[in-house]
Amino acid sequence: AGEVPDGWYTHGRAGKQDLDTGNVIQMTDSWDTAEQYAGSNGSQWMIAPSDDAVVGDMTDSDKRSEIAAKFFDDYKTGKLSPALDDIASIATQEEIADQLNPSKIVSSAELWDDRDFAAWASDRAAIDFVKVDSGAIVLNKDKMKSKKVE
């Protein structure tokens, strides 16, 4: 299938012809992986951040540390939801930072799999689109470009 164009990612939807996941959209840079997820009755998509999207680059350790510090500041000042309080109470700031760049997004998006955390990051860290070593994650669907692959 060739390479995914630079700046774009791919997503496979099993049994669906839309991008209405009800949660964040996780993507990879592998056509083969997206094709496997789509299967014979699904759809495959190319997705990139819109021109006005705020992209959080979690491949940058300083950016991960900054987000983790903000998360723990909110924890210490009682601004997190109970579910996020639970996460903060059992993790260190370094562990949170590490989970912001999942090593294999197709296996686990780690913290990004948590709807409460994704909503917090979109709101408090003002991130629309997250870049990680193994792909990307859309937090705000209004800030993405998508093309269905036929």
Tab-separated table of C-alpha atoms in Angstrom:
chain	number	residue	atom	x	y	z
A	1	ALA	CA	0.000	0.000	0.000
A	2	GLY	CA	3.031	2.293	0.116
A	3	GLU	CA	3.879	4.720	2.870
A	4	VAL	CA	1.450	6.872	4.768
A	5	PRO	CA	2.057	10.484	3.589
A	6	ASP	CA	4.176	12.623	5.892
A	7	GLY	CA	2.068	14.362	8.556
A	8	TRP	CA	-0.796	11.893	8.113
A	9	TYR	CA	-1.766	8.780	10.060
A	10	THR	CA	-4.067	5.890	9.306
A	11	HIS	CA	-6.983	4.370	11.222
A	12	GLY	CA	-8.958	1.190	10.596
A	13	ARG	CA	-12.600	0.889	11.727
A	14	ALA	CA	-13.887	-2.651	12.128
A	15	GLY	CA	-17.428	-3.033	10.793
A	16	LYS	CA	-17.989	0.736	10.492
A	17	GLN	CA	-17.944	3.263	7.676
A	18	ASP	CA	-17.582	6.386	9.854
A	19	LEU	CA	-15.220	7.877	12.424
A	20	ASP	CA	-17.788	8.128	15.218
A	21	THR	CA	-15.836	6.130	17.800
A	22	GLY	CA	-17.475	7.717	20.846
A	23	ASN	CA	-13.979	8.279	22.189
A	24	VAL	CA	-10.581	9.458	21.024
A	25	ILE	CA	-9.385	8.217	17.624
A	26	GLN	CA	-6.115	6.299	17.774
A	27	MET	CA	-3.972	6.083	14.673
A	28	THR	CA	-0.829	4.434	13.425
A	29	ASP	CA	1.593	5.108	10.596
A	30	SER	CA	1.142	1.533	9.314
A	31	TRP	CA	-1.217	0.790	6.420
A	32	ASP	CA	-1.068	-2.915	7.266
A	33	THR	CA	-2.176	-2.372	10.865
A	34	ALA	CA	-5.094	-0.139	9.843
A	35	GLU	CA	-6.107	-2.630	7.155
A	36	GLN	CA	-6.110	-5.462	9.717
A	37	TYR	CA	-8.323	-3.406	12.054
A	38	ALA	CA	-10.724	-2.501	9.239
A	39	GLY	CA	-11.116	-6.091	8.094
A	40	SER	CA	-13.315	-6.983	5.151
A	41	ASN	CA	-16.410	-5.035	6.271
A	42	GLY	CA	-14.829	-1.953	7.868
A	43	SER	CA	-13.211	1.222	6.598
A	44	GLN	CA	-9.751	2.701	6.479
A	45	TRP	CA	-8.978	6.392	6.965
A	46	MET	CA	-6.133	8.848	6.609
A	47	ILE	CA	-6.170	11.520	9.314
A	48	ALA	CA	-4.040	14.598	10.002
A	49	PRO	CA	-4.352	17.591	12.319
A	50	SER	CA	-6.188	20.567	10.836
A	51	ASP	CA	-4.143	23.678	10.132
A	52	ASP	CA	-5.416	25.318	13.345
A	53	ALA	CA	-5.115	22.239	15.600
A	54	VAL	CA	-2.931	22.416	18.705
A	55	VAL	CA	-0.643	19.385	18.402
A	56	GLY	CA	0.834	18.031	21.608
A	57	ASP	CA	4.109	16.326	20.704
A	58	MET	CA	4.504	13.599	23.308
A	59	THR	CA	7.705	12.398	21.642
A	60	ASP	CA	9.244	15.450	23.366
A	61	SER	CA	10.164	14.530	26.949
A	62	ASP	CA	9.952	18.187	28.071
A	63	LYS	CA	6.360	18.409	26.783
A	64	ARG	CA	5.443	15.156	28.559
A	65	SER	CA	6.956	16.473	31.801
A	66	GLU	CA	5.038	19.746	31.416
A	67	ILE	CA	1.693	17.940	30.960
A	68	ALA	CA	2.402	15.570	33.878
A	69	ALA	CA	3.315	18.525	36.122
A	70	LYS	CA	0.054	20.294	35.206
A	71	PHE	CA	-1.870	17.086	35.929
A	72	PHE	CA	-0.315	16.798	39.397
A	73	ASP	CA	-0.845	20.506	40.088
A	74	ASP	CA	-4.542	19.932	39.396
A	75	TYR	CA	-4.449	16.872	41.663
A	76	LYS	CA	-2.871	18.809	44.532
A	77	THR	CA	-5.382	21.654	44.182
A	78	GLY	CA	-8.455	19.378	43.971
A	79	LYS	CA	-9.297	20.176	40.334
A	80	LEU	CA	-9.380	16.587	39.046
A	81	SER	CA	-12.429	14.355	38.762
A	82	PRO	CA	-12.639	11.446	41.233
A	83	ALA	CA	-11.533	8.996	38.513
A	84	LEU	CA	-8.452	11.084	37.726
A	85	ASP	CA	-7.767	11.574	41.439
A	86	ASP	CA	-7.542	7.776	41.656
A	87	ILE	CA	-4.963	7.679	38.857
A	88	ALA	CA	-2.884	10.468	40.404
A	89	SER	CA	-2.993	8.846	43.836
A	90	ILE	CA	-1.309	5.635	42.633
A	91	ALA	CA	1.134	6.997	40.044
A	92	THR	CA	4.197	9.199	40.179
A	93	GLN	CA	4.610	12.260	37.998
A	94	GLU	CA	7.315	10.368	36.069
A	95	GLU	CA	4.981	7.395	35.468
A	96	ILE	CA	2.296	9.734	34.138
A	97	ALA	CA	4.829	11.390	31.817
A	98	ASP	CA	5.955	7.971	30.536
A	99	GLN	CA	2.377	6.937	29.747
A	100	LEU	CA	1.885	10.013	27.574
A	101	ASN	CA	4.025	8.410	24.843
A	102	PRO	CA	2.737	4.831	24.441
A	103	SER	CA	5.342	2.555	22.893
A	104	LYS	CA	2.817	0.587	20.830
A	105	ILE	CA	-0.454	2.446	20.366
A	106	VAL	CA	-2.169	-0.495	18.659
A	107	SER	CA	-1.737	-2.528	21.865
A	108	SER	CA	-2.497	0.267	24.332
A	109	ALA	CA	-2.811	4.023	24.230
A	110	GLU	CA	-2.122	3.931	27.985
A	111	LEU	CA	-3.494	7.103	29.638
A	112	TRP	CA	-5.038	8.248	26.353
A	113	ASP	CA	-7.430	5.261	26.567
A	114	ASP	CA	-9.007	6.922	29.611
A	115	ARG	CA	-11.853	9.218	28.485
A	116	ASP	CA	-11.527	11.404	31.588
A	117	PHE	CA	-7.811	11.911	31.014
A	118	ALA	CA	-8.302	12.646	27.313
A	119	ALA	CA	-10.982	15.233	28.167
A	120	TRP	CA	-8.712	16.764	30.825
A	121	ALA	CA	-5.803	17.014	28.354
A	122	SER	CA	-8.024	18.580	25.710
A	123	ASP	CA	-9.400	21.109	28.178
A	124	ARG	CA	-6.589	21.904	30.638
A	125	ALA	CA	-3.582	21.317	28.383
A	126	ALA	CA	-5.437	22.733	25.344
A	127	ILE	CA	-4.382	19.863	23.064
A	128	ASP	CA	-6.447	18.823	20.036
A	129	PHE	CA	-4.169	16.224	18.469
A	130	VAL	CA	-1.466	14.139	20.143
A	131	LYS	CA	1.663	12.880	18.391
A	132	VAL	CA	3.375	9.810	19.913
A	133	ASP	CA	6.258	7.612	18.751
A	134	SER	CA	3.899	4.898	17.537
A	135	GLY	CA	1.189	7.068	15.921
A	136	ALA	CA	-1.238	9.767	17.006
A	137	ILE	CA	-4.488	10.399	18.864
A	138	VAL	CA	-7.300	12.807	17.988
A	139	LEU	CA	-8.800	14.453	21.084
A	140	ASN	CA	-10.875	17.064	19.236
A	141	LYS	CA	-12.537	15.811	16.035
A	142	ASP	CA	-13.248	19.404	14.967
A	143	LYS	CA	-9.486	19.887	14.594
A	144	MET	CA	-8.683	17.075	12.164
A	145	LYS	CA	-8.670	16.450	8.445
A	146	SER	CA	-9.808	13.009	7.313
A	147	LYS	CA	-10.014	11.111	4.034
A	148	LYS	CA	-11.646	7.732	3.611
A	149	VAL	CA	-9.357	5.337	1.750
A	150	GLU	CA	-11.285	3.564	-0.992
